[in-house]
Each structure stands twice: as C-alpha cells, then as structure tokens.
mmCIF file of N, CA, C and O in Angstrom:
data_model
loop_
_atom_site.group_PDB
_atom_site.id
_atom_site.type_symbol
_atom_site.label_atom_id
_atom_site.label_comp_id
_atom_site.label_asym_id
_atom_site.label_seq_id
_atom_site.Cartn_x
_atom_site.Cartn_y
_atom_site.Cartn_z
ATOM 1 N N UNK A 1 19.694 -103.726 10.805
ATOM 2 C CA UNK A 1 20.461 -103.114 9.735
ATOM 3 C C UNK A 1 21.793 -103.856 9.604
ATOM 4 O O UNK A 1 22.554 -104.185 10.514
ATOM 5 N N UNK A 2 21.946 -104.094 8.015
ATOM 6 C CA UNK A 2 23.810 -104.766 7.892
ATOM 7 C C UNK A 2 24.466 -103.886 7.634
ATOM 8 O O UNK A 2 23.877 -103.053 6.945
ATOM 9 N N UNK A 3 25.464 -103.652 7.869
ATOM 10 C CA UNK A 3 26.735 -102.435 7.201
ATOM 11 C C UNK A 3 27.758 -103.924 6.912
ATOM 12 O O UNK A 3 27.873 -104.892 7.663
ATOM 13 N N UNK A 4 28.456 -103.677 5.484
ATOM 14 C CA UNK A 4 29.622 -104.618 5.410
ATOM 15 C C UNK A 4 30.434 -103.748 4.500
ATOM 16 O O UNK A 4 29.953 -103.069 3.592
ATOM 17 N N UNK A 5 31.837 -103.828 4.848
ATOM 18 C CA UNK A 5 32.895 -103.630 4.781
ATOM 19 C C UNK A 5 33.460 -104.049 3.803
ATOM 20 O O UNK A 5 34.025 -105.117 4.039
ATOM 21 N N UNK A 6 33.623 -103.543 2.355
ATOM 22 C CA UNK A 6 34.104 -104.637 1.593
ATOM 23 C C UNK A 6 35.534 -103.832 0.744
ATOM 24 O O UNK A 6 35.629 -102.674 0.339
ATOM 25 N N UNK A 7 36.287 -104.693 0.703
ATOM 26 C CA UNK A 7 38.404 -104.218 -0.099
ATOM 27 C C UNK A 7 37.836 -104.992 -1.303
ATOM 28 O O UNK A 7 37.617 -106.188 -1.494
ATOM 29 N N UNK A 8 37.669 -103.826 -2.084
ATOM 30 C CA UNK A 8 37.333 -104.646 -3.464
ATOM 31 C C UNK A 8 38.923 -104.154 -4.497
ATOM 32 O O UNK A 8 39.398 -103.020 -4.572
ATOM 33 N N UNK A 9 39.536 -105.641 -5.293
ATOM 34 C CA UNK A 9 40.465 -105.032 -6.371
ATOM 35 C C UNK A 9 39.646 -105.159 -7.455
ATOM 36 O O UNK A 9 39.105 -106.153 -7.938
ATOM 37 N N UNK A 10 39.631 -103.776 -7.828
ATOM 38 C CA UNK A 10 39.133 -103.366 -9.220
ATOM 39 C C UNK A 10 39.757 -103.703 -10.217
ATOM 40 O O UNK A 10 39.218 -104.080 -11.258
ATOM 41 N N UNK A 11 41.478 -103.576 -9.955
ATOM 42 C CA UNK A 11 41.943 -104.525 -11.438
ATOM 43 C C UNK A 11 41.815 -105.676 -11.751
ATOM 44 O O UNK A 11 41.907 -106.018 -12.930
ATOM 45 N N UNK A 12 41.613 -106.399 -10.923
ATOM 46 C CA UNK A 12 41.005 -108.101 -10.793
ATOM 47 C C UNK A 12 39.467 -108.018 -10.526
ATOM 48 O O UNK A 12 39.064 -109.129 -10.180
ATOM 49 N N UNK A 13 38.489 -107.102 -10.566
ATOM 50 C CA UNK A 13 37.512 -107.542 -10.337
ATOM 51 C C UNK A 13 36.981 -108.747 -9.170
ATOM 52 O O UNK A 13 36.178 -109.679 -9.224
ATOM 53 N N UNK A 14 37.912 -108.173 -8.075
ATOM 54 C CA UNK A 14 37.641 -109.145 -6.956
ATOM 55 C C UNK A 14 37.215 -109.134 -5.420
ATOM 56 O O UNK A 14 37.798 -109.996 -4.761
ATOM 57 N N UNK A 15 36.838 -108.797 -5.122
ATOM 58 C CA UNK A 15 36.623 -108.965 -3.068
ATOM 59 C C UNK A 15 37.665 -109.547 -2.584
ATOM 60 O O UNK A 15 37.711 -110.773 -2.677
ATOM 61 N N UNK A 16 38.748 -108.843 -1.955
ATOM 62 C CA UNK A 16 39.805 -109.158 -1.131
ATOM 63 C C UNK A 16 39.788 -109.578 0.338
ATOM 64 O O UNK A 16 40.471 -110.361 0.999
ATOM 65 N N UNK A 17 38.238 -108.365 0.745
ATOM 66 C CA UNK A 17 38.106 -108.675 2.144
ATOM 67 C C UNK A 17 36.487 -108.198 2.229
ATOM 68 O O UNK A 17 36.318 -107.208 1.517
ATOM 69 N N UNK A 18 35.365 -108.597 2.848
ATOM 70 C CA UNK A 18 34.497 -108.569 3.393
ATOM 71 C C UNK A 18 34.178 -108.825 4.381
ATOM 72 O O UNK A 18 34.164 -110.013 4.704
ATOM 73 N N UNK A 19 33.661 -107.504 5.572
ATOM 74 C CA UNK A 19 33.368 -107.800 7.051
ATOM 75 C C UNK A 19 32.127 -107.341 7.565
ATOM 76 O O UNK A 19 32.094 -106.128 7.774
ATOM 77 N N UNK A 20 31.125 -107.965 7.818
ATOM 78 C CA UNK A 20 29.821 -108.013 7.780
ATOM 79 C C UNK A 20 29.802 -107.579 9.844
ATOM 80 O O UNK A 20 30.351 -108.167 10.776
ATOM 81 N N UNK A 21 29.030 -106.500 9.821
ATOM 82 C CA UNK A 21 28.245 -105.824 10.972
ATOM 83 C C UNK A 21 27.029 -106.014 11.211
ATOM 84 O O UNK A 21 26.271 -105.812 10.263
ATOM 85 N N UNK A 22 26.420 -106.462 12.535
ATOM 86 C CA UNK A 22 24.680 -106.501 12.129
ATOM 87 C C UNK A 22 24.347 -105.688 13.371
ATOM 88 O O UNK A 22 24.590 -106.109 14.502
ATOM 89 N N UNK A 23 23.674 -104.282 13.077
ATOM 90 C CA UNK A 23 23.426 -102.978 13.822
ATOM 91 C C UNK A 23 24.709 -102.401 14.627
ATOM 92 O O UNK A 23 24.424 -101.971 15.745
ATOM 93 N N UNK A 24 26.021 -102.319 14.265
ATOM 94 C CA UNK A 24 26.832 -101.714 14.594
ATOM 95 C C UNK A 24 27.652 -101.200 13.506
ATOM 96 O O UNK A 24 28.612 -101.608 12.852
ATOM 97 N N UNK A 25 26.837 -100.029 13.555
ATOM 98 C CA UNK A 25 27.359 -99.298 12.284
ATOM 99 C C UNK A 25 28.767 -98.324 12.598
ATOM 100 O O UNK A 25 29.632 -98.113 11.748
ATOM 101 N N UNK A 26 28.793 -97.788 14.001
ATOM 102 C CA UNK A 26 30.277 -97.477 14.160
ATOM 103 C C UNK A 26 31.295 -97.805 14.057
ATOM 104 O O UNK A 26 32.189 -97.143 13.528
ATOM 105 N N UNK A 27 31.468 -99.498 14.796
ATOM 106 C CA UNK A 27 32.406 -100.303 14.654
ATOM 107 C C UNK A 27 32.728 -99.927 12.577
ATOM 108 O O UNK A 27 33.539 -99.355 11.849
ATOM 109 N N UNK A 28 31.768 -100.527 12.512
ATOM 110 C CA UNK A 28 31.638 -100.476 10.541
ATOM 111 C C UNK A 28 32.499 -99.570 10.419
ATOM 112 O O UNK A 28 33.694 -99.862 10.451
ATOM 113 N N UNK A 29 32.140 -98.481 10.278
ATOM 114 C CA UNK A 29 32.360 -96.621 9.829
ATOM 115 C C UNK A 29 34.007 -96.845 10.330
ATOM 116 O O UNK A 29 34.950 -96.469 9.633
ATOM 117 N N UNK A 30 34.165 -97.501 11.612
ATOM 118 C CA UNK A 30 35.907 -96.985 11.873
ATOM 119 C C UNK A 30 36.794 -98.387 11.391
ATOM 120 O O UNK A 30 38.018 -98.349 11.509
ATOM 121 N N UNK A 31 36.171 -99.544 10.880
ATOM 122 C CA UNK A 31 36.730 -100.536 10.363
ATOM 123 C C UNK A 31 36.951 -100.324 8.861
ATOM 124 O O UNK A 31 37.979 -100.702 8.300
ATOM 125 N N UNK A 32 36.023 -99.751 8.284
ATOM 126 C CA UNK A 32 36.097 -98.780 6.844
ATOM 127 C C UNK A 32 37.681 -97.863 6.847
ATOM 128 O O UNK A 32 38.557 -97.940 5.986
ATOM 129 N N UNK A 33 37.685 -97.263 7.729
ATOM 130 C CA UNK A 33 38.646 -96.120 7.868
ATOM 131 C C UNK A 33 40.232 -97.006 7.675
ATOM 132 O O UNK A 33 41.015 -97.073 6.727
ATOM 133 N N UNK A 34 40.240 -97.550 8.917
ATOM 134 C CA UNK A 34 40.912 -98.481 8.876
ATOM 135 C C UNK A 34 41.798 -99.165 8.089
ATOM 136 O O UNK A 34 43.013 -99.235 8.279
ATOM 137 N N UNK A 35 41.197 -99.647 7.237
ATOM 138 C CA UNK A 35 40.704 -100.333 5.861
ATOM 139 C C UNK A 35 41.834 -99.536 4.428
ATOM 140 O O UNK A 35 42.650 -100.014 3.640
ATOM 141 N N UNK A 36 41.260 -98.039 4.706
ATOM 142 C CA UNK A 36 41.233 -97.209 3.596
ATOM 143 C C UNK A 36 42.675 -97.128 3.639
ATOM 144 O O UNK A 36 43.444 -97.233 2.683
ATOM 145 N N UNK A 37 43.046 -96.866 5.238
ATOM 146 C CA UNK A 37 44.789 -96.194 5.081
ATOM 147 C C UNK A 37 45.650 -97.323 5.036
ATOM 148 O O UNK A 37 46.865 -97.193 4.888
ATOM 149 N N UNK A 38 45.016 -98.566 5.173
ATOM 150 C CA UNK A 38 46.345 -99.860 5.076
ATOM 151 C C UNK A 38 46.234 -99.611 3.298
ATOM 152 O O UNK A 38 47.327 -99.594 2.732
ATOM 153 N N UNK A 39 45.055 -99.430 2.455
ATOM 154 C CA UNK A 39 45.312 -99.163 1.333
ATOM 155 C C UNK A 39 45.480 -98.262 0.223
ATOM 156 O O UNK A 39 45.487 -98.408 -1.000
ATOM 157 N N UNK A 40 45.632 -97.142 1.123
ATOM 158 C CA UNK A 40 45.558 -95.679 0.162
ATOM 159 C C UNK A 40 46.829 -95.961 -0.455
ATOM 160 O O UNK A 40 47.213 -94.813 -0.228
ATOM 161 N N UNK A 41 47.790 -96.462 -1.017
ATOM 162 C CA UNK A 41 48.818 -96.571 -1.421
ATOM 163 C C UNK A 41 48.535 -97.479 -2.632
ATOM 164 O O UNK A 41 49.381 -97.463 -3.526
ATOM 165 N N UNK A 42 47.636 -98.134 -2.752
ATOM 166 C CA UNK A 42 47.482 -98.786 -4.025
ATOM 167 C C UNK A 42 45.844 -98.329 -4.268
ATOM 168 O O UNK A 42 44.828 -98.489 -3.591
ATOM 169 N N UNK A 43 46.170 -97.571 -5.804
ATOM 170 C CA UNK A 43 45.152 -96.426 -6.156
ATOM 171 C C UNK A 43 43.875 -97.882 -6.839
ATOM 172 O O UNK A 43 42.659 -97.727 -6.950
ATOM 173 N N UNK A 44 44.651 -99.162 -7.180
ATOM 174 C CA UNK A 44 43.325 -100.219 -8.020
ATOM 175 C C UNK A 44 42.210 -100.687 -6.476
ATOM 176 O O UNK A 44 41.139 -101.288 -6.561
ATOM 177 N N UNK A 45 42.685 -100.333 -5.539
ATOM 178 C CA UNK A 45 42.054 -101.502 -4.268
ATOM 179 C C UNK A 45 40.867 -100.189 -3.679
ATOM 180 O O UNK A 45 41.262 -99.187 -3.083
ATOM 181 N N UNK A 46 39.708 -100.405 -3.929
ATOM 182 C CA UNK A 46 38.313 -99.417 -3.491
ATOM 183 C C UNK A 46 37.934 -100.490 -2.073
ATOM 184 O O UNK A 46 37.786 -101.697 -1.879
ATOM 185 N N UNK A 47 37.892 -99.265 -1.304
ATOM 186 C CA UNK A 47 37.408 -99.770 0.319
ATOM 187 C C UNK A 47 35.740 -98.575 0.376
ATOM 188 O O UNK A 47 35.507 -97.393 0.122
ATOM 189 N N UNK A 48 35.053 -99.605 0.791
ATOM 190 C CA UNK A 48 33.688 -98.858 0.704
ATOM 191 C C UNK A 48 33.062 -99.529 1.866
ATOM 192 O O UNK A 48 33.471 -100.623 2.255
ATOM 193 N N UNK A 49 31.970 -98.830 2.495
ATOM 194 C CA UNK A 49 30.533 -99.354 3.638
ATOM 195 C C UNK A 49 29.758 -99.395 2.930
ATOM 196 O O UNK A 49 29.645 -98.325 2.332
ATOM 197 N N UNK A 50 28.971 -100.254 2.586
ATOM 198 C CA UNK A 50 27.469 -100.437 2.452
ATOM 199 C C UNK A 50 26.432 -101.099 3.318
ATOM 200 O O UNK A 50 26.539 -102.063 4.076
ATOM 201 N N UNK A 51 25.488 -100.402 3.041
ATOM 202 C CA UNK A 51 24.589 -100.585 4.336
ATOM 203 C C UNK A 51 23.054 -101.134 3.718
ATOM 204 O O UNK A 51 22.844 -101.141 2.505
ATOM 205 N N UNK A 52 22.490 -101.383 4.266
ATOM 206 C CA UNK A 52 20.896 -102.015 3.601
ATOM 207 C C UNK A 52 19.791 -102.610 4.678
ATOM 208 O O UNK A 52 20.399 -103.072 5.643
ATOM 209 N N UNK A 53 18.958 -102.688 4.760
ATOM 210 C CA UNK A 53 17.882 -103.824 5.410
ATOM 211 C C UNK A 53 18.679 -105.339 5.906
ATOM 212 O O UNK A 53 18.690 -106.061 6.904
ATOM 213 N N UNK A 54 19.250 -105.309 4.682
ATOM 214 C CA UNK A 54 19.740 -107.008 4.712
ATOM 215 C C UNK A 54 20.143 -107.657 3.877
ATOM 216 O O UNK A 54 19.508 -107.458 2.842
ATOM 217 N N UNK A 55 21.299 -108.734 3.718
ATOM 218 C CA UNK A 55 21.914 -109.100 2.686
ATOM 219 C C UNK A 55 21.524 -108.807 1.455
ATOM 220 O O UNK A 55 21.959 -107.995 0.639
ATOM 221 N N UNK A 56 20.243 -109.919 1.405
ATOM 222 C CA UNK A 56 19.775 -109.942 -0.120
ATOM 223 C C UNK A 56 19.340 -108.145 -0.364
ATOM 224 O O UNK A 56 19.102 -108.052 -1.569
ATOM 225 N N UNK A 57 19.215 -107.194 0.088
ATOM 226 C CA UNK A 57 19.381 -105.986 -0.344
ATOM 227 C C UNK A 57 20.667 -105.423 -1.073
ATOM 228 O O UNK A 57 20.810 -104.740 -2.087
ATOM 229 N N UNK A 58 21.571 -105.993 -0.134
ATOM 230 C CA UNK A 58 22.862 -105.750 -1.028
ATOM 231 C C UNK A 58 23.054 -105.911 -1.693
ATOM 232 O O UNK A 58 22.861 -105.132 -2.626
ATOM 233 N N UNK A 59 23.808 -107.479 -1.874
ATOM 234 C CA UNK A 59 23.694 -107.990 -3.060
ATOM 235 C C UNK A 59 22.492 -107.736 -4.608
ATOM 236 O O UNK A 59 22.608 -108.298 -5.697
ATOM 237 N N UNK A 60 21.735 -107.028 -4.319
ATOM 238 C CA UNK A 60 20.499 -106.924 -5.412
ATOM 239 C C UNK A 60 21.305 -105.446 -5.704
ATOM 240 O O UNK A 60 21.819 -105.313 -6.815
ATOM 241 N N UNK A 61 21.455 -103.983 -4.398
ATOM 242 C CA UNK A 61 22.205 -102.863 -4.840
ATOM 243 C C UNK A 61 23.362 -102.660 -5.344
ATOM 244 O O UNK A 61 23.727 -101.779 -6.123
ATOM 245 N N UNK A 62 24.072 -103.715 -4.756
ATOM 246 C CA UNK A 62 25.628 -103.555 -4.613
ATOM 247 C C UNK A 62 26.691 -104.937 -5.349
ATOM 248 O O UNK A 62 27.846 -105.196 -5.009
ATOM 249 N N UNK A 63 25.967 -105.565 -6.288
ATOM 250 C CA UNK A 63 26.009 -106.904 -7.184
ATOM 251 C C UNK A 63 27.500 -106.603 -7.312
ATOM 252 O O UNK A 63 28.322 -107.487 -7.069
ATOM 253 N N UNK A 64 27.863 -105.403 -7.680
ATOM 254 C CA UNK A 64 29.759 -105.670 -7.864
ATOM 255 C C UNK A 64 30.345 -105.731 -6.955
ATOM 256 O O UNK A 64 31.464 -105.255 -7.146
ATOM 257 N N UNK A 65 30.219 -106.041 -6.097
ATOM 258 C CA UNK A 65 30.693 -106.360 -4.482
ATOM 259 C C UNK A 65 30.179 -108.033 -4.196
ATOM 260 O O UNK A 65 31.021 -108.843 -3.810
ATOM 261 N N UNK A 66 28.936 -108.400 -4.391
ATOM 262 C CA UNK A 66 29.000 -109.864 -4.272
ATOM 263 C C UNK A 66 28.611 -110.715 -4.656
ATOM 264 O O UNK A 66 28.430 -111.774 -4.054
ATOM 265 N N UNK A 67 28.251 -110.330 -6.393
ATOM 266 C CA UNK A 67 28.015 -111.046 -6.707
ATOM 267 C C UNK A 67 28.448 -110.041 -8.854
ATOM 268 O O UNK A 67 27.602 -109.494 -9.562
ATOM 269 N N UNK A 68 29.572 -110.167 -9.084
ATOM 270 C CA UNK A 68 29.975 -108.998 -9.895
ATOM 271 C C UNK A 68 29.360 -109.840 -11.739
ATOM 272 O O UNK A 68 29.319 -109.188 -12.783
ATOM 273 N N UNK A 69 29.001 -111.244 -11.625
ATOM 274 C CA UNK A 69 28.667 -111.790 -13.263
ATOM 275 C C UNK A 69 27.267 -111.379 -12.696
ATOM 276 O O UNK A 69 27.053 -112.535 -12.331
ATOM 277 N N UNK A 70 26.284 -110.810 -12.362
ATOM 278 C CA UNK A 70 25.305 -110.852 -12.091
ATOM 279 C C UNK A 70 24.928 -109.320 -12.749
ATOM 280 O O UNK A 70 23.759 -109.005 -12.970
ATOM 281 N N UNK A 71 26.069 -108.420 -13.027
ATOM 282 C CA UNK A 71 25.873 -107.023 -13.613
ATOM 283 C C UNK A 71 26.378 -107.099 -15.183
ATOM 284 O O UNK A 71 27.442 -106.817 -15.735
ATOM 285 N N UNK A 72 24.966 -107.671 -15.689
ATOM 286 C CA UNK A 72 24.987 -107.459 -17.474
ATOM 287 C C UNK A 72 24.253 -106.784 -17.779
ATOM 288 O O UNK A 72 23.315 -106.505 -17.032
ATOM 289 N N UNK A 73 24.404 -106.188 -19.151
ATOM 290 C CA UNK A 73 22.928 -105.048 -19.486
ATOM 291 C C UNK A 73 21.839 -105.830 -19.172
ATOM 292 O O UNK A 73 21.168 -105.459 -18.209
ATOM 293 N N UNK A 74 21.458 -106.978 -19.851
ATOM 294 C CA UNK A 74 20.343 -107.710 -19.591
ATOM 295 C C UNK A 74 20.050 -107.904 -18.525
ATOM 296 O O UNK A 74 19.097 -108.663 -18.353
ATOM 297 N N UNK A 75 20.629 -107.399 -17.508
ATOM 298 C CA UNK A 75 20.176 -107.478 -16.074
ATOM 299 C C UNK A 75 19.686 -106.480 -15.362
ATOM 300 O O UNK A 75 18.934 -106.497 -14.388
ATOM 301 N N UNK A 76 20.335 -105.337 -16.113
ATOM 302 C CA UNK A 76 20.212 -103.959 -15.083
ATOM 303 C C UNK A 76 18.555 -103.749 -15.176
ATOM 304 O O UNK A 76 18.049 -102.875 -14.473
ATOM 305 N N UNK A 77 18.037 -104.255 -15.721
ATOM 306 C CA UNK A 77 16.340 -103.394 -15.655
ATOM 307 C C UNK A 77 15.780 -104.108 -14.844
ATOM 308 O O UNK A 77 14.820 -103.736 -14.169
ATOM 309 N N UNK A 78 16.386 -105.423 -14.783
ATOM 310 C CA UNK A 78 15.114 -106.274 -13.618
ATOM 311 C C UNK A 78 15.788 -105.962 -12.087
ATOM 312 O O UNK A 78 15.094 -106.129 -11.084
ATOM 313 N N UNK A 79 17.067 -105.538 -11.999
ATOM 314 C CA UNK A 79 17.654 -105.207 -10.628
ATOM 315 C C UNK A 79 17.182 -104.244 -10.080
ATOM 316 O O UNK A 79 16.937 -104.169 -8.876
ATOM 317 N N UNK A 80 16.911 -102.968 -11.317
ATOM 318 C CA UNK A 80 16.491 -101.413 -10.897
ATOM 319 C C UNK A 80 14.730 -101.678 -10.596
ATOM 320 O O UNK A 80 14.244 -100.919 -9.757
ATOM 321 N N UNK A 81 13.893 -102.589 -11.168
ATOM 322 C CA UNK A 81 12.417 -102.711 -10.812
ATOM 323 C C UNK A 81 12.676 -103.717 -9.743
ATOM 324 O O UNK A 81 11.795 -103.578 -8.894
ATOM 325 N N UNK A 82 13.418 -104.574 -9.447
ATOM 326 C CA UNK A 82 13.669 -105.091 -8.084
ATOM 327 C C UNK A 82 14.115 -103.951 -6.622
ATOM 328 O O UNK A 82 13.524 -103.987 -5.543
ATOM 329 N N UNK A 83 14.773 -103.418 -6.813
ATOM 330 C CA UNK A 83 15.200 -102.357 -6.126
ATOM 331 C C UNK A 83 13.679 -101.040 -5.475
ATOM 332 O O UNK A 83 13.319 -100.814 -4.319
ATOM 333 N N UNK A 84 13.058 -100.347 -7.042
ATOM 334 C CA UNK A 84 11.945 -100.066 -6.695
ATOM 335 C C UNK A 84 11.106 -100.900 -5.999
ATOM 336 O O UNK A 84 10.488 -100.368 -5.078
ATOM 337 N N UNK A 85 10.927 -102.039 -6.193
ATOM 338 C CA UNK A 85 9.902 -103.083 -5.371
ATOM 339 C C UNK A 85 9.927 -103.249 -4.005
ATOM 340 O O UNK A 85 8.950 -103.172 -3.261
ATOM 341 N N UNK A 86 11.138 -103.494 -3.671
ATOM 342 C CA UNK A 86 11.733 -103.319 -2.398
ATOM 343 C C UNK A 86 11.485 -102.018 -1.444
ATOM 344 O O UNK A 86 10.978 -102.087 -0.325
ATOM 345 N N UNK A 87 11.837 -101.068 -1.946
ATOM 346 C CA UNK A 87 11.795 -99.952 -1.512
ATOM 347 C C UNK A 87 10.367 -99.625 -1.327
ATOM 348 O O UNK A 87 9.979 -99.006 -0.336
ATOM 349 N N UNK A 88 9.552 -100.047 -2.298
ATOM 350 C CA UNK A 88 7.687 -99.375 -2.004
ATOM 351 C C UNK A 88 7.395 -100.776 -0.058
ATOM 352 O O UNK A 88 6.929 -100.589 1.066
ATOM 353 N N UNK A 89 7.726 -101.406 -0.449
ATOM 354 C CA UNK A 89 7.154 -102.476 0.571
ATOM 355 C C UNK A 89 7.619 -102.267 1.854
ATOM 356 O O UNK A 89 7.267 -103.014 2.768
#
C-alpha cells in the first residue's frame, strides 16, 4: 500500500510538497497532521493523505495532485471506466 502526503496550493494550482510512504500509513496519518498546522494559517494551501494499491492508482484517482492538465471534461469518462476497471480486477 502507498499513502502520500501531498501540500497542494490551490491558488496556483500546484504541489508544494509531496511525501510518499510505502506500508506505513501511521508515519503518513501523523506527517499529514503535521503538515496541516504549519499551514492552517493560509486558508489557499489543502494538505491531504491519499492512499491506493500504487502510484499509477493515484495518479489515475487523484490527477489534481499529480498530474492536474490531465483533468479535462474529455477526460473524466475514460478515468472513471479506468478506475471501475481497476477496481473489478
């Protein structure tokens, strides 16, 4: 399992910080925390965990985190039948 850590600025549409865990999801969970209170003071900067099988899971769920030109309408239907695909297998 990956858990990664990602300081995304939403007014820039950017990844500030990403910190990738592989099966240590506590460390994750209290590096998240962490995270949140160096930035609860600036309301544009979103601190989130996401978790998955494995990269390319992420990136396919979580495209505004790492990969953000990759979320166009013309995209969302083949991500969401990618996503189902994944999930049946």
């Amino acid at each position: 399992m990956i858990d990664v850590v990602v300081v995304y600025d939403r007014s820039g549409a950017r990844v500030l910080e990403e910190i990738v865990y592989i099966d240590d999801p506590v460390t994750a969970f209290t590096v998240r925390l962490d995270r949140e209170r160096a930035h609860r003071e600036q309301s544009h900067v979103e601190v989130v965990l996401v978790s998955a099988r494995n990269m390319d899971d992420l990136k396919i769920s979580h495209a505004r985190y790492f990969d953000p030109q990759s979320i166009r309408a013309d995209r969302l239907k083949d991500i969401s039948e990618e996503l189902v695909r994944r999930a049946a297998s």
